[in-house]
Short mmCIF file of C-alpha atoms in Angstrom, two decimals:
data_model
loop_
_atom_site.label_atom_id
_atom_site.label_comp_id
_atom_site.label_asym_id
_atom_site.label_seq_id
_atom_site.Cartn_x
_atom_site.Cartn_y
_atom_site.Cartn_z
CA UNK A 1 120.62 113.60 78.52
CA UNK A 2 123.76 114.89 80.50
CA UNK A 3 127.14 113.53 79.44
CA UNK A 4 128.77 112.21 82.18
CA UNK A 5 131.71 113.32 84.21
CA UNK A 6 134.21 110.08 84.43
CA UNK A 7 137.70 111.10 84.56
CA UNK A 8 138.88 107.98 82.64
CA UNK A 9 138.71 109.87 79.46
CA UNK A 10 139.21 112.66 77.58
CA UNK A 11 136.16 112.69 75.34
CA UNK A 12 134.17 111.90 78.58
CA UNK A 13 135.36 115.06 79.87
CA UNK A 14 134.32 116.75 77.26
CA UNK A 15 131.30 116.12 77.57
CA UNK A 16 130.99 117.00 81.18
CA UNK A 17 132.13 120.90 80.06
CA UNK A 18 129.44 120.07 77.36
CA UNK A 19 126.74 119.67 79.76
CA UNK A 20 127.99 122.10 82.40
CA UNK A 21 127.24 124.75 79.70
CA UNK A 22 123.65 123.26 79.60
CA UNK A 23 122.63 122.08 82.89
CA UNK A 24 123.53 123.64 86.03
CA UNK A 25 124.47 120.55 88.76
CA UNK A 26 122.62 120.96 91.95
CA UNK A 27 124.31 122.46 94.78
CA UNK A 28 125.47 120.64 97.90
CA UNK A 29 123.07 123.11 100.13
CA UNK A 30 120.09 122.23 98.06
CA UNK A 31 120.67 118.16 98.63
CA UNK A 32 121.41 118.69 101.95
CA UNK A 33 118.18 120.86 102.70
CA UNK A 34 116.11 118.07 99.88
CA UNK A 35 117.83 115.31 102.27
CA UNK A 36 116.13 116.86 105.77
CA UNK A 37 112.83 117.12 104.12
CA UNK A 38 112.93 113.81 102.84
CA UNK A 39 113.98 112.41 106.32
CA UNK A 40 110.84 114.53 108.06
CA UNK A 41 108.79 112.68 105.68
CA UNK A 42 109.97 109.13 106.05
CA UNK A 43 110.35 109.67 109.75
CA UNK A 44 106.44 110.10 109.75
CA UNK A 45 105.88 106.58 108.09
CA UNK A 46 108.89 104.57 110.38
CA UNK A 47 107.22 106.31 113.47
CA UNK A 48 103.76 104.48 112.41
CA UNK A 49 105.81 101.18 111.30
CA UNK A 50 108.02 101.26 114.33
CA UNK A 51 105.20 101.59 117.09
CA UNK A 52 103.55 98.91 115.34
CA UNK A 53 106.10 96.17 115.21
CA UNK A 54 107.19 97.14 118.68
CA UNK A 55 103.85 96.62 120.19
CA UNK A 56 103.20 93.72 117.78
CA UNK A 57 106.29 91.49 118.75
CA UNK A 58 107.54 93.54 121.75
CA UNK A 59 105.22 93.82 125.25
CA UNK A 60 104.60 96.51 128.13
CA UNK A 61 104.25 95.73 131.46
CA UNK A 62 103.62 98.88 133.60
CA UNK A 63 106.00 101.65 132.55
CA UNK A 64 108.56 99.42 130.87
CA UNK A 65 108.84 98.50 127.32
CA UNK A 66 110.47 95.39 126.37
CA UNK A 67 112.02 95.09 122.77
CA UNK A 68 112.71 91.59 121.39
CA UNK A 69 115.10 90.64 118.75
CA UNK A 70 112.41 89.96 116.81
CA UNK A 71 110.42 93.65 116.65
CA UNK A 72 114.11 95.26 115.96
CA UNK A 73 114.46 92.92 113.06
CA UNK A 74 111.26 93.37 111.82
CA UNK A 75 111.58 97.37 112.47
CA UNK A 76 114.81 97.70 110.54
CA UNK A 77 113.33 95.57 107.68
CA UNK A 78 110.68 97.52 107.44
CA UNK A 79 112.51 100.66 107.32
CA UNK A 80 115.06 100.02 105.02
CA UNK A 81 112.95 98.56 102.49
CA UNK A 82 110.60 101.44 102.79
CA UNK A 83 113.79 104.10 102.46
CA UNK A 84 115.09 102.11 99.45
CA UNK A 85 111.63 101.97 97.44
CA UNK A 86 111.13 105.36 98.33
CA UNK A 87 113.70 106.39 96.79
CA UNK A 88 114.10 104.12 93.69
CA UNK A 89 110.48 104.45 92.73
CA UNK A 90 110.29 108.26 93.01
CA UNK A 91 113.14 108.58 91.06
CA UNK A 92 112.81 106.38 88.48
CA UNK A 93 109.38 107.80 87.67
CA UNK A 94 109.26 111.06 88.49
CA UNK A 95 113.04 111.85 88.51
CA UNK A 96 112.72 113.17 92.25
CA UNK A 97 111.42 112.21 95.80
CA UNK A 98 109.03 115.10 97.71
CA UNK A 99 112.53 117.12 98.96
CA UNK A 100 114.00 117.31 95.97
CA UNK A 101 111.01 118.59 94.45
CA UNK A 102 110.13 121.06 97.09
CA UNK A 103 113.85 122.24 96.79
CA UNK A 104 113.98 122.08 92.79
CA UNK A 105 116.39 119.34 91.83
CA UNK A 106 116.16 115.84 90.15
CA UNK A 107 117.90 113.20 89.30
CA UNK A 108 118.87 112.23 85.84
CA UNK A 109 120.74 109.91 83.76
CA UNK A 110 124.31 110.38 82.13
CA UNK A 111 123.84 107.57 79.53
CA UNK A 112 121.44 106.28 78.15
CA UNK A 113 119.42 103.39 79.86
CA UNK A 114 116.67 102.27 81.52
CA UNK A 115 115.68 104.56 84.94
CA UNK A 116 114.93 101.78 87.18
CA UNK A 117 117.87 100.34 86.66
CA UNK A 118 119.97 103.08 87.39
CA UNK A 119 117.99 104.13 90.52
CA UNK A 120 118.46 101.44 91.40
CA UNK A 121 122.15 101.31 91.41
CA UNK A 122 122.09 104.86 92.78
CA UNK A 123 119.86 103.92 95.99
CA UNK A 124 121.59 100.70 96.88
CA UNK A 125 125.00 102.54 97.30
CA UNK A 126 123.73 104.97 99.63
CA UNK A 127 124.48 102.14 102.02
CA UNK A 128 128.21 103.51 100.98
CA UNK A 129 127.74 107.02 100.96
CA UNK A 130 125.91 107.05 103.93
CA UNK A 131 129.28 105.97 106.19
CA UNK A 132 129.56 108.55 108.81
CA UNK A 133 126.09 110.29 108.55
CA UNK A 134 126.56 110.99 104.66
CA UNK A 135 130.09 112.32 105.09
CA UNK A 136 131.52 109.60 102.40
CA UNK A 137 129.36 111.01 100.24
CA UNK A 138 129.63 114.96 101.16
CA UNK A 139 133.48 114.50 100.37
CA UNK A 140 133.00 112.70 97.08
CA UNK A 141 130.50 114.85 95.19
CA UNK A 142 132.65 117.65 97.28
CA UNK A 143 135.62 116.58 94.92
CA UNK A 144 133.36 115.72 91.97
CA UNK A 145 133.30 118.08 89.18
CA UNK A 146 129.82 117.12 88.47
CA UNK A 147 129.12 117.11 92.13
CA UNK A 148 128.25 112.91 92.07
CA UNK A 149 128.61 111.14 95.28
CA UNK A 150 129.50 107.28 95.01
CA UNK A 151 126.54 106.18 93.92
CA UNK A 152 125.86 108.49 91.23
CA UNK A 153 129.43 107.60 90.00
CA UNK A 154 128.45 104.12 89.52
CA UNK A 155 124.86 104.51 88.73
CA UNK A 156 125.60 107.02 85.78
CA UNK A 157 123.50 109.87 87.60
CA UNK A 158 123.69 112.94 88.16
CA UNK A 159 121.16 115.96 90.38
CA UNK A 160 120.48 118.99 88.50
CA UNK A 161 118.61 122.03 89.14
CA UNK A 162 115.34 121.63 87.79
CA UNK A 163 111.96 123.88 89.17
CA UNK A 164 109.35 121.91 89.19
CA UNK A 165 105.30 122.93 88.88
CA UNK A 166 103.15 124.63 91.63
CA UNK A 167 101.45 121.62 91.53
CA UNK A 168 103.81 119.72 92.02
CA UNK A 169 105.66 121.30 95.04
CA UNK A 170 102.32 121.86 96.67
CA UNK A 171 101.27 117.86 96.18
CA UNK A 172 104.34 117.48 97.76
CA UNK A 173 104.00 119.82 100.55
CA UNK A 174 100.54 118.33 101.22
CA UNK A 175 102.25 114.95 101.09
CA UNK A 176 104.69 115.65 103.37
CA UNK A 177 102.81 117.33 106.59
CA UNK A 178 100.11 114.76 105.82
CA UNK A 179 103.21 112.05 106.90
CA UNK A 180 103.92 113.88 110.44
CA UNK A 181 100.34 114.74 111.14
CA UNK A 182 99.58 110.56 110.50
CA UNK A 183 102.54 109.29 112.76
CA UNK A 184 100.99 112.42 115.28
CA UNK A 185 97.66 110.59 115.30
CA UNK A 186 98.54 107.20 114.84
CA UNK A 187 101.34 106.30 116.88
CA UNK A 188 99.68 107.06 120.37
CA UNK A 189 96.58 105.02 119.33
CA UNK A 190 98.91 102.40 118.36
CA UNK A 191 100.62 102.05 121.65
CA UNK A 192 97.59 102.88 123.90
CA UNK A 193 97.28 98.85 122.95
CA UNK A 194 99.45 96.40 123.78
CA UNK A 195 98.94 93.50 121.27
CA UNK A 196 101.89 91.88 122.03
CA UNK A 197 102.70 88.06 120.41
CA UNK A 198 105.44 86.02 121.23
CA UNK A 199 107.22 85.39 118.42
CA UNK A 200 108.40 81.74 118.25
CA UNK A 201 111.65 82.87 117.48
CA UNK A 202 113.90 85.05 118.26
CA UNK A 203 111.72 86.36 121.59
CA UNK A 204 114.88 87.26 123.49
CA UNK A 205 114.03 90.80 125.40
CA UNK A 206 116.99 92.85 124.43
CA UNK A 207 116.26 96.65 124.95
CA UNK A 208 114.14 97.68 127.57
CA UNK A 209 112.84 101.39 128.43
CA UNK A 210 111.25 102.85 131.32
CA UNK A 211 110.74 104.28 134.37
CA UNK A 212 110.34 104.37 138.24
CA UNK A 213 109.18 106.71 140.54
CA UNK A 214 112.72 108.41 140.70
CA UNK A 215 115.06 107.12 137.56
CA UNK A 216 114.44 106.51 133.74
CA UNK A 217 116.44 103.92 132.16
CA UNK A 218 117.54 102.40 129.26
CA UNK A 219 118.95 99.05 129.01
CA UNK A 220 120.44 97.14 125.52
CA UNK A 221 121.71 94.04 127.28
CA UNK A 222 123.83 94.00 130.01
CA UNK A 223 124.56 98.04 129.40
CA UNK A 224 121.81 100.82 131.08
CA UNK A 225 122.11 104.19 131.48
CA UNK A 226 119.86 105.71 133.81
CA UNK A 227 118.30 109.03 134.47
CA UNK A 228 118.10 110.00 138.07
CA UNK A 229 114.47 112.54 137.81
CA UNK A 230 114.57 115.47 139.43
CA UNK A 231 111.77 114.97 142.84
CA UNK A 232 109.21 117.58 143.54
CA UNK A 233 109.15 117.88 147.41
CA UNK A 234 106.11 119.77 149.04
CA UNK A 235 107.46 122.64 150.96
CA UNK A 236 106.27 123.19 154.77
#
């Protein structure tokens, strides 16, 4: 196990030079480039949800689409519980999601303790490190001698550089164009249908999304923006 980094004390810090000598801590280009691949791959399976719950509990009428409160909510639900187990699970089991192990890192534990649990931890605070598209947690593992972002800090965690199998990295290669190419062929099938249901609650229409025959718009509310199209005119 690597001893963690906390700068309380000095034996503690000891035992990060300890384990600096024996692991080598990820670097911040590596969890970026794990980070992009793992957002690829989750935007595959959000794309399917998404286009789902929107033409579940949202409705098209000609070339608008009309969001209700009630197909965000269920959306957002979706996703976020989807980007937390994804995570937590992966982790806790295998010790990395499908970008970390294409890239050759993994997560580990500082002290000793049960995985899940400090997964977890870990996962749940990315609701703080993500603040400002992840730059809370770029400038804390910046700082960090052991390179731990918030939620490391608290979860006792730590990413290391760790290669992992050809089997592995090709499972999850496979795993992850198998995501895009799914949302590719799903989501149009999915919204060549309209199966919309009202929902008995919360059916406010609160984003809507189309077009005419010379501006596209999009409206949240009272506030649109729209797009005046550039007309093709037949020349004499």
């Amino acid at each position: 196990m690597v001893e963690a980094a906390v700068p309380s004390t000095s034996a503690v810090a000891a035992g990060t030079a300890r384990s600096q000598a024996r692991y080598r801590f990820a670097r911040l280009g590596d969890r970026f480039i794990a980070f992009l691949l793992d957002t690829a791959f989750l935007f595959g399976l959000f794309a399917i949800m998404d286009a789902w719950a929107f033409m579940r509990w949202g409705s098209v009428e000609g070339s608008e689409m009309r969001l209700t409160t009630a197909s965000l909510l269920i959306a957002v639900t979706l996703n976020a519980t989807v980007f937390f187990l994804y995570g937590w699970l992966l982790e806790a089991v295998w010790g990395a999601t499908l970008g970390k192990a294409m890239v050759g890192i993994r997560v580990v534990g500082t002290r000793q303790g049960r995985s899940f649990s400090y997964c977890a931890v870990r996962n749940v605070l990315r609701i703080v490190d993500g603040l400002g598209f992840y730059l809370v947690g770029t400038v804390v593992a910046a700082c960090s001698t052991a390179r731990q972002r918030v939620g490391d800090m608290y979860a006792r965690t730590a990413v290391i550089e760790q290669s992992f199998g050809s089997g592995v990295r090709i499972a999850s290669i496979v795993l992850w164009i198998a995501s895009l190419a799914a949302a590719g062929w799903a989501v149009p099938r999915i919204c060549s249908v309209n199966r919309f249901v009202r929902p008995p609650y919360l059916s406010q229409v609160i984003i809507r999304v189309g077009r005419n025959e010379s501006l596209a718009y999009f409206q949240v509310g009272s506030l649109a923006v729209h797009i005046e199209l550039a007309s093709m005119s037949s020349g004499s």
